[in-house]
Structure formats: C-alpha cells, structure tokens
Tab-separated table of C-alpha atoms and ligand atoms in Angstrom:
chain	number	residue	atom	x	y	z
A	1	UNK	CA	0.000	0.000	0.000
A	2	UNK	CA	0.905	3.420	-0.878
A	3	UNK	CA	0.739	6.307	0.875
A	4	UNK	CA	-0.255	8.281	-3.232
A	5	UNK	CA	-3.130	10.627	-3.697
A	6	UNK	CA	-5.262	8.209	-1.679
A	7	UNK	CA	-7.303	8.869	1.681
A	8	UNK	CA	-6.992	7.422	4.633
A	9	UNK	CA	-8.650	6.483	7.767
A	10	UNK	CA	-6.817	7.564	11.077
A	11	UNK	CA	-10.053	6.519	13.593
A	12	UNK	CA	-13.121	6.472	14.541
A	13	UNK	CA	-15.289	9.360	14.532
A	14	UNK	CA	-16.982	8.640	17.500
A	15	UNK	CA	-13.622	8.419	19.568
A	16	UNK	CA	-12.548	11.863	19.084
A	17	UNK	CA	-15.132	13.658	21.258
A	18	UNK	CA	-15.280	17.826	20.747
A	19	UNK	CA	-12.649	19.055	22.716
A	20	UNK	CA	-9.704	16.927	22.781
A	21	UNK	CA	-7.566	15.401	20.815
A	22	UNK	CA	-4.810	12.040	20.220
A	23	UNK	CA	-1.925	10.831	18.764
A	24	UNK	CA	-1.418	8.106	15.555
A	25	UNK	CA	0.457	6.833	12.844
A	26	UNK	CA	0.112	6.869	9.096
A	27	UNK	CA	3.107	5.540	7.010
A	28	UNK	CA	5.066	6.091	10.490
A	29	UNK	CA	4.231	9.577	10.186
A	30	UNK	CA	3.596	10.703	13.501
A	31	UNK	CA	-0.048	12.555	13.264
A	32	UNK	CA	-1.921	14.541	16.341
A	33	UNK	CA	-6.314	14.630	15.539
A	34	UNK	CA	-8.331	16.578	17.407
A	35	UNK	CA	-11.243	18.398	17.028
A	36	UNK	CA	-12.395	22.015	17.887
A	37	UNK	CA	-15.493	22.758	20.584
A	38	UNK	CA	-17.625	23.419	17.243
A	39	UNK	CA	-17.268	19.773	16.357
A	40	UNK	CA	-14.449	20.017	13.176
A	41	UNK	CA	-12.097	17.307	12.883
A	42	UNK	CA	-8.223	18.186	12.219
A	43	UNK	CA	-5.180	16.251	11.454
A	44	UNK	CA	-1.479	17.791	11.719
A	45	UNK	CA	1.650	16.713	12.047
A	46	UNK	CA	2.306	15.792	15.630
A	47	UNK	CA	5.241	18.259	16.534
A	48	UNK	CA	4.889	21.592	17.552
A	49	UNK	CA	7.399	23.881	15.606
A	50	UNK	CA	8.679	25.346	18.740
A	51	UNK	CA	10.305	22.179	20.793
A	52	UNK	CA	9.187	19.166	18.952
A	53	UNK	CA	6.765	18.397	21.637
A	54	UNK	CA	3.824	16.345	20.322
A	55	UNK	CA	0.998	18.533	20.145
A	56	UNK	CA	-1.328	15.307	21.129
A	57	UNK	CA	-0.237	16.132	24.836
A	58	UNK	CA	-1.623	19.685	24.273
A	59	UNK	CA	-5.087	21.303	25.622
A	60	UNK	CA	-7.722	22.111	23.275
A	61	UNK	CA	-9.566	25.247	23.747
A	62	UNK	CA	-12.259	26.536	21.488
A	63	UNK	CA	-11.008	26.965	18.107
A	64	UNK	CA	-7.230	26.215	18.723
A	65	UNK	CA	-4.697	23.625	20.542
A	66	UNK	CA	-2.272	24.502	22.645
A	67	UNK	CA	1.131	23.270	23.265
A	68	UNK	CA	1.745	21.188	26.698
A	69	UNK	CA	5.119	22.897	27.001
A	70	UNK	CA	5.308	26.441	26.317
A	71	UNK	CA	1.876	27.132	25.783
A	72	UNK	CA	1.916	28.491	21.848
A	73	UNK	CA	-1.758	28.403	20.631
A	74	UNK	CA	-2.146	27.591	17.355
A	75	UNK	CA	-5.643	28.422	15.206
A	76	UNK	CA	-7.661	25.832	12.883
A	77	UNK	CA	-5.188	26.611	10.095
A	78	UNK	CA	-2.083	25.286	11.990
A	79	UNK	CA	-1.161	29.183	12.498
A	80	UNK	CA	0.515	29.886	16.011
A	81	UNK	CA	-1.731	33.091	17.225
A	82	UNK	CA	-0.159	33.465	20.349
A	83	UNK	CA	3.055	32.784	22.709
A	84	UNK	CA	2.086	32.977	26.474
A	85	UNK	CA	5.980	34.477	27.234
A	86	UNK	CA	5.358	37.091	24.803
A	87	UNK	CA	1.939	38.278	24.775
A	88	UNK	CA	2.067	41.305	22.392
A	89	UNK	CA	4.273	39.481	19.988
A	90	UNK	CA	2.924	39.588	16.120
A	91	UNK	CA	3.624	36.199	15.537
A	92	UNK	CA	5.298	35.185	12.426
A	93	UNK	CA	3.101	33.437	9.864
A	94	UNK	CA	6.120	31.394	9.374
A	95	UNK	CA	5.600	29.682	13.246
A	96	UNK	CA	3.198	27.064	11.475
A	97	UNK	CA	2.291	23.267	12.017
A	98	UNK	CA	1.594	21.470	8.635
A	99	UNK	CA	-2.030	20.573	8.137
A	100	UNK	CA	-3.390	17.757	6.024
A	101	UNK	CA	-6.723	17.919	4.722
A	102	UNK	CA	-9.724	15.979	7.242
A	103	UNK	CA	-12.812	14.470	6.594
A	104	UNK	CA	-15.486	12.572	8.223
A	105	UNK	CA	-17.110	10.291	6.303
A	106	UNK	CA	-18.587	6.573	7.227
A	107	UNK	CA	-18.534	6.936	10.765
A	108	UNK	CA	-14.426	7.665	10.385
A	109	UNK	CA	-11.786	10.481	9.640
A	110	UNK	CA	-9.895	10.388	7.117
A	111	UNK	CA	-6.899	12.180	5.838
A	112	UNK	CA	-4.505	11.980	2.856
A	113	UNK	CA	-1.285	13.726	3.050
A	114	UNK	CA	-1.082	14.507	-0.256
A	115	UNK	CA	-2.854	17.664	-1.691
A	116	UNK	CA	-4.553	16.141	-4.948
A	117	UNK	CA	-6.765	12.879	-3.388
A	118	UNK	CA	-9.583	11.222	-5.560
A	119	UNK	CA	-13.007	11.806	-4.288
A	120	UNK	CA	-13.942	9.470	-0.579
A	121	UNK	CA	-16.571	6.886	-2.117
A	122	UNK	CA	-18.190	6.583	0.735
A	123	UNK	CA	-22.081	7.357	0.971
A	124	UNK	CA	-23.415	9.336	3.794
A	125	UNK	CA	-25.662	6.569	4.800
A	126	UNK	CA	-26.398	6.213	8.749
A	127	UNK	CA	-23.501	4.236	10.482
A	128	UNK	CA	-23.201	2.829	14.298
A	129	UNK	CA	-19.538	2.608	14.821
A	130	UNK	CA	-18.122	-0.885	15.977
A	131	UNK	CA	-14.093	-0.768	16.894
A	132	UNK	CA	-10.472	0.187	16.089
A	133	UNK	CA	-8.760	-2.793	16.005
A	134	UNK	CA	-4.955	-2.556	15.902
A	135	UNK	CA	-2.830	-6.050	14.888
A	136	UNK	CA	0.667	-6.879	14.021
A	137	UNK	CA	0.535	-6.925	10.611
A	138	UNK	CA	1.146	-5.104	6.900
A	139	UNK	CA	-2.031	-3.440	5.312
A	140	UNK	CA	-1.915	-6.348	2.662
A	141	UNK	CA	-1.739	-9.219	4.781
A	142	UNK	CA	-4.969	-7.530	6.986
A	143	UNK	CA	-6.721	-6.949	3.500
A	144	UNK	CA	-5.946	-10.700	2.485
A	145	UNK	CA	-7.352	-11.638	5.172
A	146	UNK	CA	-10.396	-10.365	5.193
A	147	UNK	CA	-12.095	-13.141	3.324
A	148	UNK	CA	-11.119	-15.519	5.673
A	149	UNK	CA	-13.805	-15.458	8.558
A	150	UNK	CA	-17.392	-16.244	7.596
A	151	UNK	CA	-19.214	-13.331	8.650
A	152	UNK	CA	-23.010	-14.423	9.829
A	153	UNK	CA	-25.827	-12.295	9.257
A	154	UNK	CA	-27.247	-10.378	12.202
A	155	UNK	CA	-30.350	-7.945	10.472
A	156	UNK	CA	-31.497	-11.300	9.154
A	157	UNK	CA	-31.291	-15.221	10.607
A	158	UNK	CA	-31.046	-16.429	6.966
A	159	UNK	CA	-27.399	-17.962	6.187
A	160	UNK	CA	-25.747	-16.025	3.786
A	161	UNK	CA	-22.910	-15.549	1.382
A	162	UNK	CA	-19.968	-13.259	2.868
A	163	UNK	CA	-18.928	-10.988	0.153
A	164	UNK	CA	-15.917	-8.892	0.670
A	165	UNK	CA	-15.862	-5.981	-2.403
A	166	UNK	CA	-13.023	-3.061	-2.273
A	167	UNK	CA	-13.622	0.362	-2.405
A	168	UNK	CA	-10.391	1.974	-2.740
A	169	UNK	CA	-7.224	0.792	-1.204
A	170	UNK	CA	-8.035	1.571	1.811
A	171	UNK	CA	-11.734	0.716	2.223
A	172	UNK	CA	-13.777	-2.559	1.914
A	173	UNK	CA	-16.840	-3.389	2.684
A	174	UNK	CA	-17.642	-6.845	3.629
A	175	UNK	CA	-21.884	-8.028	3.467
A	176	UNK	CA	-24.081	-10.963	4.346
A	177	UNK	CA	-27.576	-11.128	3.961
A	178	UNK	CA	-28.805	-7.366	4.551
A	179	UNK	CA	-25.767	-6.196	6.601
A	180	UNK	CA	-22.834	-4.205	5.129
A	181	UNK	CA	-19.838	-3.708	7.591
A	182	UNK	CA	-17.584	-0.834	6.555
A	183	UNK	CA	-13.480	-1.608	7.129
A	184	UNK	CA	-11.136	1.210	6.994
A	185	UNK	CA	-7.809	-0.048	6.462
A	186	UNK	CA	-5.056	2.433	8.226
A	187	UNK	CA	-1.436	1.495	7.645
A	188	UNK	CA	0.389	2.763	11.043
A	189	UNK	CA	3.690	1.141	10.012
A	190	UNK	CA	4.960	-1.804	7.097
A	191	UNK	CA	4.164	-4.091	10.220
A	192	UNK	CA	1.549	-2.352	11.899
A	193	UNK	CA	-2.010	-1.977	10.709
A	194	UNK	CA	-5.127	-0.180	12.027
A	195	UNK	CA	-9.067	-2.058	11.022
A	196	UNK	CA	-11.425	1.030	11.983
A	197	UNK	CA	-15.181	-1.045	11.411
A	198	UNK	CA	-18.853	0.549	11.141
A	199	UNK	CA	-22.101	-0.751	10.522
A	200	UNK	CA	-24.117	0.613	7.438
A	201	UNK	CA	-27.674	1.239	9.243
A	202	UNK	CA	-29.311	2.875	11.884
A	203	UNK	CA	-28.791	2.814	16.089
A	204	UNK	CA	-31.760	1.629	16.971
A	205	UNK	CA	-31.134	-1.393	14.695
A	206	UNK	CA	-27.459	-2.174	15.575
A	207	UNK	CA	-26.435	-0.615	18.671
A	208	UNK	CA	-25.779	-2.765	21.712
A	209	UNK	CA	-25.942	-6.597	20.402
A	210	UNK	CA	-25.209	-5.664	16.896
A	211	UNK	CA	-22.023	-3.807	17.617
A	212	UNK	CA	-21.098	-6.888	20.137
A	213	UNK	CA	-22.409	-9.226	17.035
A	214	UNK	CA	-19.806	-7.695	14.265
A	215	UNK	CA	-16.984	-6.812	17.298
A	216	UNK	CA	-16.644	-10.873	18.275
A	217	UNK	CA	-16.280	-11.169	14.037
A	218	UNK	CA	-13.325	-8.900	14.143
A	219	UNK	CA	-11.749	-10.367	17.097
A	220	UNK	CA	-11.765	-13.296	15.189
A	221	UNK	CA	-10.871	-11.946	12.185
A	222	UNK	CA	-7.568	-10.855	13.684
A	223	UNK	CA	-6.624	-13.718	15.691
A	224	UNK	CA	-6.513	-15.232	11.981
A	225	UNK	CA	-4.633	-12.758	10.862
A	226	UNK	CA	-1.886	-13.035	13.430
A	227	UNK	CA	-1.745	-16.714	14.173
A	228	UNK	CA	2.058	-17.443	12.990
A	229	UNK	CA	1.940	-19.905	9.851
A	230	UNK	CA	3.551	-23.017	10.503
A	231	UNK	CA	7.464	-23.078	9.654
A	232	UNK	CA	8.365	-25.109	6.695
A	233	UNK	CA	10.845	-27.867	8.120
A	234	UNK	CA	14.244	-28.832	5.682
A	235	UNK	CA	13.023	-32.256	5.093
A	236	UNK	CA	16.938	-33.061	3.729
A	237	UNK	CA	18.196	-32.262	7.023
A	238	UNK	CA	15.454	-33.751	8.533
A	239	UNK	CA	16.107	-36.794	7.357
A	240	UNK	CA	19.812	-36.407	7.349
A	241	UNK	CA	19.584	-35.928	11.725
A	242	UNK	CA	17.480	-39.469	11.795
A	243	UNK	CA	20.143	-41.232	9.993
B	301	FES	S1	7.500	23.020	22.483
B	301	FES	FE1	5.491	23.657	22.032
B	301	FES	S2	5.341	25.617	22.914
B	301	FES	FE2	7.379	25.042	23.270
C-alpha cells in the first residue's frame, strides 16, 4: 500500500469527542487529531514547531490547541496566534504546524497527506460505529485476510454468502444477507495496521448486540490474521539428523 493521492482512515469518529484530541500513525508519520469545541475534525503533524513536543499532549480550547510545554496556541489553520511568554508578539506566519486535509465520512476520519486525493466513495448513509482494532501486521496481509472469517448475518437469521468488495485501497466493505460492515484499512507502520469497522444502518437497529455481534467477528478476524503460519521444516536435514 501506498501512501499516493489516496485517503486514509486515522479513527473512529466517535472516539474523538469535541474538545480533545490524540496521537497516531500513518506511514510512520507521527499525526496529532483533534477536534475544535464546534465539532471540526483536524489532522497535523504531531510536533509543535517550537520544541518538537507532540501537540497530542496539548489542551484544546475553542477553536485552537495549545502546546503542553510552552503554551503556543495555534488556530484551525495550523497558524501559532499566540506565545504565552510574549503576549504582544505579532507572531510570524512562518511559526506554522503542517495541516493535512480531514474528513469525516462513514462513521471515520480520514486524511490523505497529499494535496490532490480522488473523491472518498463513501455514501453518507447512517452508520453505528463498531471498533479500532490494531494487529501486528502489513495493510496487505490484513486486507488478504479479510475473506477468511465467515461473517453471519445479524439484520437477518437467513445464512448467507460473505462478500468482501473493495472500495479503494483503503476501504472494503464486507456483506451478508442485509448487513454491510464498513473496514477502513489504516497502515500505522509496514508491520503495523489499524481495522477502523462501522455498521451501514441505523442505532436503533445495531447498537448494543449488533455492535457486540460484528466486534466478536473482528476479534476473530484478527486472531486469523496473526496466528504465525507453521514453519516449513528442511526435510533433507530432517532426514539427514534421523540417519
Ligand atoms: S515546544 Fe510547544 S510551545 Fe514550546
């Protein structure tokens, strides 16, 4: 997988509550999201341009985050405003954090960090969020797998067929019977991957046993993923000990 022109999820929507904010990884990029008291989602580079101190650790207030060290606020555009040591500094516009572009779509965020991405094909049907589930593993291996657990319907009793279609590169969507189970696929690191899963449909359908229905799928799902394939023995030496 390739970083390219392509978005990606970084999380949940639902787990970045107004207010605060978190650290992650894209590509080993370290990235900081957080999102303002109005309820907009931002992703920046994790460093503040002072120190190098993550800005995760910081304190959001209003329409800005603020640096745990020093205390540099810096606006929705990744602009530092102000510098509590120096209050009636005009601060340079050049005292800036890089900003990628956000979105919220499906229940997640997504950014891309390059400035050209293709349109998110995602439709803005309702979605219950299910989990962030992080395994040791490359994107690839986590996207092979995902035909590889039987997914049982839960909207409908009927047995079904599990069909597992791609989006983009970095969403899938896997379906049986009348359920369709959204999979972001975030790669953290070449050995480090990020599942972020939500439910096509409404609350009062899904929420509570359907979440715990899908959840117990992806536990599953990543237990396959990580179990260590056997190790293919030298049958000539093999042989050559029992002699
Ligand atoms: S390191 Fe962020 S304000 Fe000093």
């Amino acid at each position: 997988m390739s970083s390219g022109d392509n978005w990606h999820p970084i999380g949940l929507s639902h787990s970045i509550e107004a207010g605060s904010s978190a650290g992650t990884r894209l590509f080993d990029q370290e990235l900081v999201v957080w999102r303002d008291t109005s309820g907009i989602a931002h992703v920046w580079e994790d460093r503040c341009p002072h120190r190098g101190m993550k800005l995760s650790f910081g304190f959001v207030r209003g329409d800005h985050i603020a640096c745990l060290y020093h205390g540099w606020q810096y606006d929705r555009g990744g602009y530092c405003q102000y510098i509590p040591a120096h209050p009636d500094l005009e601060v340079p516009k050049t005292f800036k954090v890089p900003v990628y572009l956000t979105q919220e779509q499906g229940g997640m965020i997504w950014t891309t960090l390059s400035g050209n991405p293709s349109p998110l094909p995602v439709d803005r049907d309702q979605t219950v969020p299910v989990h962030s589930l992080y395994l040791d593993g490359s994107a690839g291996a986590a996207i092979a797998g995902l035909g590889m657990m039987r997914l049982m319907p839960f909207a409908s009793q009927d047995p079904a067929e599990t069909i597992v279609r791609r989006l983009t590169e970095t969403l899938y969507v896997v379906s049986t019977g009348d359920d369709r189970l959204l999979i972001g696929i975030q790669a953290i690191s070449e050995r480090r991957t990020a599942l972020h899963l939500t439910i096509c449909g409404s609350p009062e359908l899904y929420e509570g046993v359907g979440q715990g229905h899908f959840l117990d799928w992806a536990l599953q799902l990543r237990r396959a993923i990580e179990r260590p394939r056997p190790v293919a023995l030298t049958v000539r030496g093999a042989a050559a000990e029992m002699n």
